[in-house]
Short mmCIF file of C-alpha atoms in Angstrom, two decimals:
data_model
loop_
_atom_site.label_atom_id
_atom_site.label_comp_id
_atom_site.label_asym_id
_atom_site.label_seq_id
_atom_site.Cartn_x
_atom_site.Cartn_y
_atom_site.Cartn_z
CA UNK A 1 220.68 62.30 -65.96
CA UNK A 2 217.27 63.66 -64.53
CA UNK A 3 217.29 65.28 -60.84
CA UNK A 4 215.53 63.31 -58.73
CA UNK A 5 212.35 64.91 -56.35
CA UNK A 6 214.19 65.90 -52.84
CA UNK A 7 217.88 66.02 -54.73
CA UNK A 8 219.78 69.55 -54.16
CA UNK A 9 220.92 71.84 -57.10
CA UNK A 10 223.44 75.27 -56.61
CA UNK A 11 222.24 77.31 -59.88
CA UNK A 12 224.47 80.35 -60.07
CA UNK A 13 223.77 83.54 -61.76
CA UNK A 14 220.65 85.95 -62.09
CA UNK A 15 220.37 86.06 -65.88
CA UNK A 16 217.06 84.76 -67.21
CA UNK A 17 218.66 81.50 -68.07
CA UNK A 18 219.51 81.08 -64.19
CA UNK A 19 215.89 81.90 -63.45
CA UNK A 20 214.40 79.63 -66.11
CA UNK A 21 216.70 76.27 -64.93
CA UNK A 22 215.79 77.26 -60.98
CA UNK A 23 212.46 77.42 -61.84
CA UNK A 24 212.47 74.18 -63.77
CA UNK A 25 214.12 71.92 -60.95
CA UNK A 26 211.79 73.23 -58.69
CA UNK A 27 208.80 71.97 -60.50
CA UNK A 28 210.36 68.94 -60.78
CA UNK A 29 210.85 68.72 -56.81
CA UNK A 30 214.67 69.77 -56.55
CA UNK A 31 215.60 71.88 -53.65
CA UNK A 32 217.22 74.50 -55.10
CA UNK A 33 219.62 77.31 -53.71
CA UNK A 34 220.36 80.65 -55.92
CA UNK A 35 224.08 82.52 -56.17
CA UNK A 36 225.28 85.57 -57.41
CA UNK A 37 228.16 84.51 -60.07
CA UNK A 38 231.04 86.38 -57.82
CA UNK A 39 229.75 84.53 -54.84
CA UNK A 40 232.95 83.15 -53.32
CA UNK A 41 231.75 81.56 -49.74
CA UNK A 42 231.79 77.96 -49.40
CA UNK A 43 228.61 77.66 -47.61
CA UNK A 44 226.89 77.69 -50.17
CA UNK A 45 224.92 74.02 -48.99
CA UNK A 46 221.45 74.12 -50.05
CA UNK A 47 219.17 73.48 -47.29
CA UNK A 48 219.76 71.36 -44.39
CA UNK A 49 223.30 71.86 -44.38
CA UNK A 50 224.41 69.58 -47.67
CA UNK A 51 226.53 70.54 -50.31
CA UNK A 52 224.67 70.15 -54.12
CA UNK A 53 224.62 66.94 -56.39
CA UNK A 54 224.50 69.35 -59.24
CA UNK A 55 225.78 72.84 -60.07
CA UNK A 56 223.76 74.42 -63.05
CA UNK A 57 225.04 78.00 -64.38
CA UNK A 58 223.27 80.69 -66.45
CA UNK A 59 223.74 81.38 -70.19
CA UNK A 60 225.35 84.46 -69.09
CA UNK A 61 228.13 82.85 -66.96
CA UNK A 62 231.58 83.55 -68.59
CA UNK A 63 234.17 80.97 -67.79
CA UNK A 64 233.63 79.31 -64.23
CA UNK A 65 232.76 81.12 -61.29
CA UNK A 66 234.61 80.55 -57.83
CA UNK A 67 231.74 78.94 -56.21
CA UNK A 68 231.58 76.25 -59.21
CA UNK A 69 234.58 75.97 -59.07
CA UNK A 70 234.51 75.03 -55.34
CA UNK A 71 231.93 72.40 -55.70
CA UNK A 72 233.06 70.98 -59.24
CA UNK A 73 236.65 70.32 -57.46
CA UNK A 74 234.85 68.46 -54.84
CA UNK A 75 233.61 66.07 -57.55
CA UNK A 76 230.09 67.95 -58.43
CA UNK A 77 229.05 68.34 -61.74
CA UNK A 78 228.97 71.54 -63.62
CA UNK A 79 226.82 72.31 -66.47
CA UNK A 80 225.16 75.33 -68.12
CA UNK A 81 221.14 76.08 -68.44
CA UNK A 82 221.05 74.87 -71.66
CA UNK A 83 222.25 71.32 -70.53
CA UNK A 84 219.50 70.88 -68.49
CA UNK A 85 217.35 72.08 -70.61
CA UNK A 86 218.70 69.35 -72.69
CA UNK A 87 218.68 66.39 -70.37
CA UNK A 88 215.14 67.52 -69.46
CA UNK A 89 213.70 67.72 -73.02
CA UNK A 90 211.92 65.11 -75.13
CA UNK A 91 212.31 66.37 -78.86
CA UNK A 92 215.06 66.40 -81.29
CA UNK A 93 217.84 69.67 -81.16
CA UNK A 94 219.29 71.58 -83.88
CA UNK A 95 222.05 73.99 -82.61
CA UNK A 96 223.33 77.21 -84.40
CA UNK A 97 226.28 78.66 -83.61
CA UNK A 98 229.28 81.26 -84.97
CA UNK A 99 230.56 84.42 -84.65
CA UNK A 100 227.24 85.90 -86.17
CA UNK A 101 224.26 85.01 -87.90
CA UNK A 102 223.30 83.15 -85.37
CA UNK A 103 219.81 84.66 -84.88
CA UNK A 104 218.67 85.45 -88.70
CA UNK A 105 219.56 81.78 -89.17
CA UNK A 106 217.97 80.04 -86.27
CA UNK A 107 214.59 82.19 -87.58
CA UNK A 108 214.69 81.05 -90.80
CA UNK A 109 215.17 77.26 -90.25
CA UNK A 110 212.60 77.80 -87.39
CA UNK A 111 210.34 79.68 -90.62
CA UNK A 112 211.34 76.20 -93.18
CA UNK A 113 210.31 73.50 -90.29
CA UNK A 114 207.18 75.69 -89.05
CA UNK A 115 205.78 76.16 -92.57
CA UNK A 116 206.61 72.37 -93.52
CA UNK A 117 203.71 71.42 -90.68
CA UNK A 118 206.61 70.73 -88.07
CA UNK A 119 206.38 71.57 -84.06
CA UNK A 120 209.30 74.02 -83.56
CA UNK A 121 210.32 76.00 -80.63
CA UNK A 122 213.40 78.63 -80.60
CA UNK A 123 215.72 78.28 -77.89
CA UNK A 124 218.21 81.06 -77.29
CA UNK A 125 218.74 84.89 -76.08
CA UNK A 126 217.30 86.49 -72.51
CA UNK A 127 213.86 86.30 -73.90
CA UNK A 128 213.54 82.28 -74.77
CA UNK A 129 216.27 80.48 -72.40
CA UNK A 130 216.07 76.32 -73.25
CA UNK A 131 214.83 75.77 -69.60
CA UNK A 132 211.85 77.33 -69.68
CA UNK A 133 210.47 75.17 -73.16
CA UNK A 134 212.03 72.42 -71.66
CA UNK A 135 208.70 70.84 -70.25
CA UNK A 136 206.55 71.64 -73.46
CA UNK A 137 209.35 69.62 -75.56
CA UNK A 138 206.52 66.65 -75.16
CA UNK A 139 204.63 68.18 -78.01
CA UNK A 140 207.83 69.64 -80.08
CA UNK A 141 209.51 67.50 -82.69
CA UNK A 142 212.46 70.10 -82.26
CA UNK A 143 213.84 72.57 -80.24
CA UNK A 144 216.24 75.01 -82.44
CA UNK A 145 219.13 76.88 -80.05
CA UNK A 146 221.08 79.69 -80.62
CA UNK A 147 224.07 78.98 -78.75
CA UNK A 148 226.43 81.48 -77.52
CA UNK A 149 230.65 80.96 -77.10
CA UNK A 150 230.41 81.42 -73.28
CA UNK A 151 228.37 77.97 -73.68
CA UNK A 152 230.12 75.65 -74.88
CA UNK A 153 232.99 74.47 -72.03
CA UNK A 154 229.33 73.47 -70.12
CA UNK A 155 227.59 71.19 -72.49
CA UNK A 156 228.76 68.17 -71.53
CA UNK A 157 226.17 65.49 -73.31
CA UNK A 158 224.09 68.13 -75.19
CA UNK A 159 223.70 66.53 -78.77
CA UNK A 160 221.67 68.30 -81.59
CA UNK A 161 220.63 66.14 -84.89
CA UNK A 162 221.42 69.04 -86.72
CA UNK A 163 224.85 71.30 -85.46
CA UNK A 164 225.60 74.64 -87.83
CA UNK A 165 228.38 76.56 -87.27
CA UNK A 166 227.87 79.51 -89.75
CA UNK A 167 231.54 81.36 -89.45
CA UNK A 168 234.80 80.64 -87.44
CA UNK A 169 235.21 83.24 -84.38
CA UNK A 170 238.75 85.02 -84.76
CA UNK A 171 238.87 85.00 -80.94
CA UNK A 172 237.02 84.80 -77.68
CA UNK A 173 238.52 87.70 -75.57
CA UNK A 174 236.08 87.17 -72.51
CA UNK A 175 237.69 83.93 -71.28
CA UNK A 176 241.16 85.36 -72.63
CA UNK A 177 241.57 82.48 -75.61
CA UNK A 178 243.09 83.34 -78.96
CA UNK A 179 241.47 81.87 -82.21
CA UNK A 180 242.97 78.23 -81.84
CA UNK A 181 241.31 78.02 -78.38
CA UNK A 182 238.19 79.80 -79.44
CA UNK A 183 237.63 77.35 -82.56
CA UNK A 184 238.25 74.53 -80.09
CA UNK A 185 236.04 75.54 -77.81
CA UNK A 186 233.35 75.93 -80.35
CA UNK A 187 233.85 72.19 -82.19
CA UNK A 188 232.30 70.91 -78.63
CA UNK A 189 228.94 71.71 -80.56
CA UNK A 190 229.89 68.67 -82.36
CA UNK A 191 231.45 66.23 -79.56
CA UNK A 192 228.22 64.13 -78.76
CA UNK A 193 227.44 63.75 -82.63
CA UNK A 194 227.22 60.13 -83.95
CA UNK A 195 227.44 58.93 -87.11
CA UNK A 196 224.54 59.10 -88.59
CA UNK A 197 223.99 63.10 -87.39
CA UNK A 198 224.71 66.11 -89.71
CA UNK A 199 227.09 68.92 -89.35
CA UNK A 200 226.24 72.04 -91.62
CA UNK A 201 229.54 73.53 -91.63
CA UNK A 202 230.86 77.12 -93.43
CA UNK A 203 234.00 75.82 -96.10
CA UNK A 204 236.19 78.12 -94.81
CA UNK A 205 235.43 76.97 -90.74
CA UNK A 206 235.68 73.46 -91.60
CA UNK A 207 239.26 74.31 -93.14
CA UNK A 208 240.22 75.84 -89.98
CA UNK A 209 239.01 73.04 -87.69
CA UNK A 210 241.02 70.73 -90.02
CA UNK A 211 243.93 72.40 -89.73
CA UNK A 212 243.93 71.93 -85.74
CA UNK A 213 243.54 68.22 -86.22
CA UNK A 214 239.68 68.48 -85.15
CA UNK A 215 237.34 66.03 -87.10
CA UNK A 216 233.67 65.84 -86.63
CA UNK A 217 231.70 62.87 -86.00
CA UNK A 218 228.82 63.27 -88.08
CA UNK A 219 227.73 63.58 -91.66
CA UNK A 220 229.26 66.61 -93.05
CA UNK A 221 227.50 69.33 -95.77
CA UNK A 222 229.41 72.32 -96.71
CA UNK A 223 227.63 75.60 -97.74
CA UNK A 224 229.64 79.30 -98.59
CA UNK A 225 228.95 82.19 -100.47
CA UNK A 226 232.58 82.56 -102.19
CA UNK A 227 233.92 79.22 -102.00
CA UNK A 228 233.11 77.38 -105.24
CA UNK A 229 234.31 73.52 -103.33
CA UNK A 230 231.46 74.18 -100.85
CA UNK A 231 227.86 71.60 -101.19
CA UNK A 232 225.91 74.31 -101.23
CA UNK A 233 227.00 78.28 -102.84
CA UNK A 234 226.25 81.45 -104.99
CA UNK A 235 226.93 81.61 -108.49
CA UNK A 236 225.06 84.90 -110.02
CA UNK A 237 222.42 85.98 -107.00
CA UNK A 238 221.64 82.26 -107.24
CA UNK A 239 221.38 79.76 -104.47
CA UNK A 240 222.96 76.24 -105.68
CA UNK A 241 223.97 73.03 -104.81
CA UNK A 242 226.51 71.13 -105.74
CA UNK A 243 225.53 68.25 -103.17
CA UNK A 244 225.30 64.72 -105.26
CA UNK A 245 222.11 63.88 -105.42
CA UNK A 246 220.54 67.08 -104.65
CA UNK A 247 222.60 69.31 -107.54
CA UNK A 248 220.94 72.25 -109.21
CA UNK A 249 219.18 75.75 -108.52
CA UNK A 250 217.74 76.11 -105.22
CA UNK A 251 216.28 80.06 -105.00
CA UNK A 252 217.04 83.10 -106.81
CA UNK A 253 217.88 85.78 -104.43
CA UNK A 254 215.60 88.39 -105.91
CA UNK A 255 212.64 86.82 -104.55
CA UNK A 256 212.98 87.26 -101.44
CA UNK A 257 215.05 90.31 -99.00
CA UNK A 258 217.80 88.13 -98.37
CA UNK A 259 220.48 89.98 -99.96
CA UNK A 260 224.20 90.02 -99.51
CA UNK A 261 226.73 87.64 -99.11
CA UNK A 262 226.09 86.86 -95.10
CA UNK A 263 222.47 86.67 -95.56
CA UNK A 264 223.23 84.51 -98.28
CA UNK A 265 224.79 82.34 -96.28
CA UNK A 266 222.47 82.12 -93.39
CA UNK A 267 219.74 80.78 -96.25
CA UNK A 268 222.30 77.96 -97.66
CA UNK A 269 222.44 76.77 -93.64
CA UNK A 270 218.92 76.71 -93.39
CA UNK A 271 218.22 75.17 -96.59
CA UNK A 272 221.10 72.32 -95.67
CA UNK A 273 219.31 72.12 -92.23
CA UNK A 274 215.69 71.75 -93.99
CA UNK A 275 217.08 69.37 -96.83
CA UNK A 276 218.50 66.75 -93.67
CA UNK A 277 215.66 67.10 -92.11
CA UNK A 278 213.55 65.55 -95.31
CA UNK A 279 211.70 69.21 -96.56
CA UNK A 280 210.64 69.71 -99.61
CA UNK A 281 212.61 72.50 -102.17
CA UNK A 282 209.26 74.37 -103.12
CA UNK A 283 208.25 74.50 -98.95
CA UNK A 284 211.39 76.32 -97.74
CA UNK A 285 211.78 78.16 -100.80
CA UNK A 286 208.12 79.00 -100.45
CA UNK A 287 209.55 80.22 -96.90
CA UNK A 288 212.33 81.74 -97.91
CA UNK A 289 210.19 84.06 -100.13
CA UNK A 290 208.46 85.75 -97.64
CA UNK A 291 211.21 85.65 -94.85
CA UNK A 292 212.02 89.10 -93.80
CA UNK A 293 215.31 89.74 -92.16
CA UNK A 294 215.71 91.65 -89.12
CA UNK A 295 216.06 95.42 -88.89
CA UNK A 296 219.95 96.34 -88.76
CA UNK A 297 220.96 93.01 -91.52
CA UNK A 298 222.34 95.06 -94.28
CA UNK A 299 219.13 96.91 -94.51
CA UNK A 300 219.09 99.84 -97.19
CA UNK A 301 217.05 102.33 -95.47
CA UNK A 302 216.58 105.03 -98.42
CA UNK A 303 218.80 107.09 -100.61
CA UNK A 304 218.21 111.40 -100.31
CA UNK A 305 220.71 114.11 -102.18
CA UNK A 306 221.75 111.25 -103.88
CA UNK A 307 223.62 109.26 -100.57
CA UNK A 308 222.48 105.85 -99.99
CA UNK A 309 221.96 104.65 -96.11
CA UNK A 310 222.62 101.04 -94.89
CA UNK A 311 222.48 99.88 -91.26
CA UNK A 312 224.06 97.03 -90.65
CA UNK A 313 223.75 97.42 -87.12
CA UNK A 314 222.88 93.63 -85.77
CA UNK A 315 225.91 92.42 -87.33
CA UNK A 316 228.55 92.84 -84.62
CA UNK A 317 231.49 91.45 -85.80
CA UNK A 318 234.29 91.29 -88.75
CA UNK A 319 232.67 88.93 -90.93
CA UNK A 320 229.61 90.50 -91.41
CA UNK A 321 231.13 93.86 -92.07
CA UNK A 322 233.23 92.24 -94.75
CA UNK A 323 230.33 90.52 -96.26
CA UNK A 324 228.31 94.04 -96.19
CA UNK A 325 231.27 96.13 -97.95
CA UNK A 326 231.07 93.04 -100.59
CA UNK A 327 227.45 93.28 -100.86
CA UNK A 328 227.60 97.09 -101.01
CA UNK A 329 230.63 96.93 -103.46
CA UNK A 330 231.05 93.65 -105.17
CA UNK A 331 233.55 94.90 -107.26
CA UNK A 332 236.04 97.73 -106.09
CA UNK A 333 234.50 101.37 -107.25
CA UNK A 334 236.44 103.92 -109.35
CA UNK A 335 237.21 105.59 -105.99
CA UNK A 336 235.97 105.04 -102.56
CA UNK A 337 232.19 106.04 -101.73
CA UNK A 338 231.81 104.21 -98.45
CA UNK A 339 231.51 106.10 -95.55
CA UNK A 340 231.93 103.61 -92.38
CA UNK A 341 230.68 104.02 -88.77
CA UNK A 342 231.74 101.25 -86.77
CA UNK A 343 232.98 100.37 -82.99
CA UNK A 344 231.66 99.46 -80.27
CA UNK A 345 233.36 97.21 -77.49
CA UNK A 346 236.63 95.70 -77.92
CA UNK A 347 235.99 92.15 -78.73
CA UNK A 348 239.08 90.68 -80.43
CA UNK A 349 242.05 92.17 -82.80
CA UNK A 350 241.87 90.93 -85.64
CA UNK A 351 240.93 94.33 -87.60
CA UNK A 352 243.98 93.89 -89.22
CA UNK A 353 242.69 91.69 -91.70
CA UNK A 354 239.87 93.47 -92.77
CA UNK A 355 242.57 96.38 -94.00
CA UNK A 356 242.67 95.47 -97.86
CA UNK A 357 238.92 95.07 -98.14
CA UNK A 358 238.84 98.67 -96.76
CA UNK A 359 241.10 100.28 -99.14
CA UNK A 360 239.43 100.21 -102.49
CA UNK A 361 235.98 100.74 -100.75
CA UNK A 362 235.96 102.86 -97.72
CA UNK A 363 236.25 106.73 -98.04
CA UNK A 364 236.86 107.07 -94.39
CA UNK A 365 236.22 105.48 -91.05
CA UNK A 366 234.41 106.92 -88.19
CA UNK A 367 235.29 104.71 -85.19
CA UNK A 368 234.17 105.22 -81.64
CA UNK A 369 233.84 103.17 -78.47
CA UNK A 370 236.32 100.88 -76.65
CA UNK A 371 237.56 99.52 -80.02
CA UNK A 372 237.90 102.82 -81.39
CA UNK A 373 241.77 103.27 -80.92
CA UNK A 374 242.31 99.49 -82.24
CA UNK A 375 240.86 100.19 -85.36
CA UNK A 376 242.28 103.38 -85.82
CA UNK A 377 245.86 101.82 -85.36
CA UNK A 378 244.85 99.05 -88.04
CA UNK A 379 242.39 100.38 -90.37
CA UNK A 380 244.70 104.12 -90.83
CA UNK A 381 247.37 102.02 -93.05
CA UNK A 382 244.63 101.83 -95.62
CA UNK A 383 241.83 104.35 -95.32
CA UNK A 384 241.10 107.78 -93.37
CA UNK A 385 240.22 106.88 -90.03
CA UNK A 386 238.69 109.08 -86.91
CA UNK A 387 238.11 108.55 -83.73
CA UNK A 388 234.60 110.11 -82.70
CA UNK A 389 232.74 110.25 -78.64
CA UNK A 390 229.79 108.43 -80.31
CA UNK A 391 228.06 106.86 -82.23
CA UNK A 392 225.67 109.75 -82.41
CA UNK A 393 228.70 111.79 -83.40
CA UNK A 394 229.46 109.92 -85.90
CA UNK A 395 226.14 109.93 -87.88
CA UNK A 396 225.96 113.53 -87.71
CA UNK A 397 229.57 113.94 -88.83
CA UNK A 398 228.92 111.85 -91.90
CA UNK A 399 225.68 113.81 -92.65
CA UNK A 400 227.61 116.96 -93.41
CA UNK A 401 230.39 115.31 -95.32
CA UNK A 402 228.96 112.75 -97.04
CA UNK A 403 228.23 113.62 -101.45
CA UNK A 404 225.95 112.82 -103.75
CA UNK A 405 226.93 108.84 -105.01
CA UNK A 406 228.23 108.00 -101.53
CA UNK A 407 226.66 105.00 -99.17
CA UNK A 408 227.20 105.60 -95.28
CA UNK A 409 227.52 102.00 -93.24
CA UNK A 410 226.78 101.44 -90.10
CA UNK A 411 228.60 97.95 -89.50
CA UNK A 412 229.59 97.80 -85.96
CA UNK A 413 232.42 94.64 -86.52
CA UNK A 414 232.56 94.37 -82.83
CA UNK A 415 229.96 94.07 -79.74
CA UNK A 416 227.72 96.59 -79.11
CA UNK A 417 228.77 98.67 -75.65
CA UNK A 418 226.42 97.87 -72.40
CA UNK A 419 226.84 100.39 -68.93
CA UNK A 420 225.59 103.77 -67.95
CA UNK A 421 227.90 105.30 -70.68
CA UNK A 422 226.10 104.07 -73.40
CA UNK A 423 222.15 104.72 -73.17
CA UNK A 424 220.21 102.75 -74.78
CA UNK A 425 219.04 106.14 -76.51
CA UNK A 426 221.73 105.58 -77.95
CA UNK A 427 221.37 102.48 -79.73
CA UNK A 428 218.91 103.80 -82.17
CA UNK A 429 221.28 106.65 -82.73
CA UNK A 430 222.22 106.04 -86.90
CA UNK A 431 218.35 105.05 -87.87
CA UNK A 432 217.17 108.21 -86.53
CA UNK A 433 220.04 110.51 -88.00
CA UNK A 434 219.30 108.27 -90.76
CA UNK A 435 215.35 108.85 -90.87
CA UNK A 436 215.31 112.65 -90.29
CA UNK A 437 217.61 113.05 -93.21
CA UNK A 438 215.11 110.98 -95.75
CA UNK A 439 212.01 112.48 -93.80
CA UNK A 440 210.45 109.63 -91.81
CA UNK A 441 209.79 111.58 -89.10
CA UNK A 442 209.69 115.52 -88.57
CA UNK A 443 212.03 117.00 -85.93
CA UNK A 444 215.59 119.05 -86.16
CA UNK A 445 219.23 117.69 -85.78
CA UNK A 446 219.90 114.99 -83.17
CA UNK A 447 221.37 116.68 -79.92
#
């Protein structure tokens, strides 16, 4: 449903999402009226006194504010920017979404289709909300969207061709859901599939939506990097299918700078997403050569005095730093040589499981942040584990301790911390303890 010129729209929030949909009903003649997400007053009527025909909230909008609320109990609809954005557009949608990965993978399948001779445009993140491509989707054959968890309760007819859900999330502690409501929040990427649509689904994800009785709607193609019953796999630093009619060798690892199991599987989406969408093997492997990852995906910055440094930085949650000791360590050392900075903010508790991983690998744990005490209570049963103030802290510490045939990981496994307590100075903390120590730049000791 388009608005109409002269209908009235509430769009709550000030992210850049909430700016882009604002800005896009107003070009198309909607009266609009702007709220703060905590706004709790009922007058919120647009002009001339009437309540809105349509409530529209920003990416960043967590759960359902009281002044949604208000109207959507009054019979208004609710959606979120990238709805509109949706019933707005005029292309095709692919949609991308999981506890991480999420951006390498929406690159590289943006990277396949662009290099194929397709019109592509990325949808997703502060710096590219849906809303404000929405009006160029006339000359787009498709619109690629990283979607976020906080999403997904206000999509209500958005339907990509293509839906990818790269990993399960353990939980979603924002709205206060454990994993069985988190993984059922997240199968509404699929709801408004049809038949003859594709889902590009992790093994293990599909499993777990099984087991809660949830069955997708579309044409299914399975893709992991352990899981020898998925379509698409690994077998030797080797990209493969297993997918009748399209069995055999897709790209050799060792091309390219995708390395490591999660990277792995962020190529064996793309490639599913590219083979659906009637590519060629030689033009997204041609793509997949030159594809460079983002700084912070399991990125080996240099070895000095014989210690190798990794920052896995980007990677913000348990998967990924599971899939980094793996790619680190495939196969349990003699003794530990890992040295592991991670933390960050608390988002879910499920370090637990990442406790036998640890052991045979990890030398010792540096934790710090809001998660810090979480992960000291889990990870201590099965590797040395300290509590630092920071990050910086913690790449200084590891300096002075770490010997020669040692790797130090940065591999946050959880959000990275926002507020005046955490600088964005500090951000870059572990790449420029990291740098001075292999002599990238001149300088003494962080302070």
């Amino acid at each position: 449903m388009k608005m109409l010129p002269g209908s009235r729209a509430l769009v709550v929030g000030r992210d850049s999402g909430a700016d882009a949909a604002a800005a896009l009903l107003e070009r198309r003649g909607v009266v609009v009226r702007r709220a703060d997400g905590g706004e709790t007053s009922a007058g919120g009527e647009a002009a001339g006194g009437e309540g809105p025909e349509l409530v529209v909230l920003g990416t960043a909008t967590v759960g359902l504010p009281p002044l949604a609320r208000f109207w959507k109990e009054r019979g208004v609809p609710v959606i979120g920017e990238r709805e509109l954005a949706f019933r707005e557009s005029y292309c095709l949608h692919v949609a991308v979404a999981g506890a991480g990965g999420k951006s390498t993978t929406v690159n590289l399948i943006a990277r396949l289709l662009q290099d194929a001779g397709r019109r592509v445009a990325v949808a997703g993140g502060a710096e590219a909300p849906a809303s404000a491509l929405a009006e160029g989707t006339r000359d787009l054959d498709l619109m690629v969207h990283r979607v976020e968890a906080c999403e997904f309760e206000h999509l209500d007819y958005f339907r990509p061709v293509v839906a990818v859900l790269l990993n399960a999330p353990a939980e979603y502690p924002e709205a206060g859901e454990g994993r069985d409501a988190a993984l059922r929040r997240v199968s509404r990427l699929f709801a408004r599939q049809q038949p003859f649509d594709w889902a590009v689904i992790q093994t293990e994800a599909l499993a777990q939506l099984k087991a809660l009785g949830i069955e997708l709607p579309g044409k299914v193609i399975t893709f992991s990097a352990a899981s020898r019953q998925a379509d698409l796999g690994v077998e030797r630093g080797l990209l493969v299918s297993r997918w009748e009619g399209w069995a055999g060798r897709l790209w050799d690892m060792g091309r390219g700078q995708l390395q490591g199991p999660h990277l792995a599987e962020d190529a064996l989406a793309a490639l599913a997403v590219g083979r659906v969408l009637r590519l060629t093997l030689d033009e997204m492997t041609h793509a997949l050569d030159g594809y460079r990852p983002a700084a912070g995906c399991c990125e080996i910055l240099g070895s000095a005095d014989g210690v190798r440094w990794v920052d896995d930085g980007r990677s913000a949650h348990l998967d990924a730093l599971a899939k980094a000791l793996l790619t680190l360590a495939p196969a349990p050392p003699e003794t530990p040589n890992i040295w592991l900075i991670a933390g960050g903010a608390l988002a879910g508790r499920q370090f637990y499981d990442l406790g036998p991983l640890l052991s045979p690998r990890v030398k010792q744990a540096l934790v710090y942040g809001e998660a810090a005490q979480a992960m000291r209570a889990a990870w201590s049963l099965f590797t040395p584990c300290s509590p630092v103030p920071s990050l910086l802290d913690a790449a200084n510490r590891v300096l002075e301790q770490a010997t020669r045939g040692d790797t130090i990981l940065f591999s946050p496994a959880c959000p990275r911390p926002e507020g005046p307590e955490y600088p964005s100075s500090e951000r870059g903390a572990f790449r420029r303890v990291a740098d001075r120590h292999l002599g990238r730049s001149k300088g003494g000791p962080d302070q």
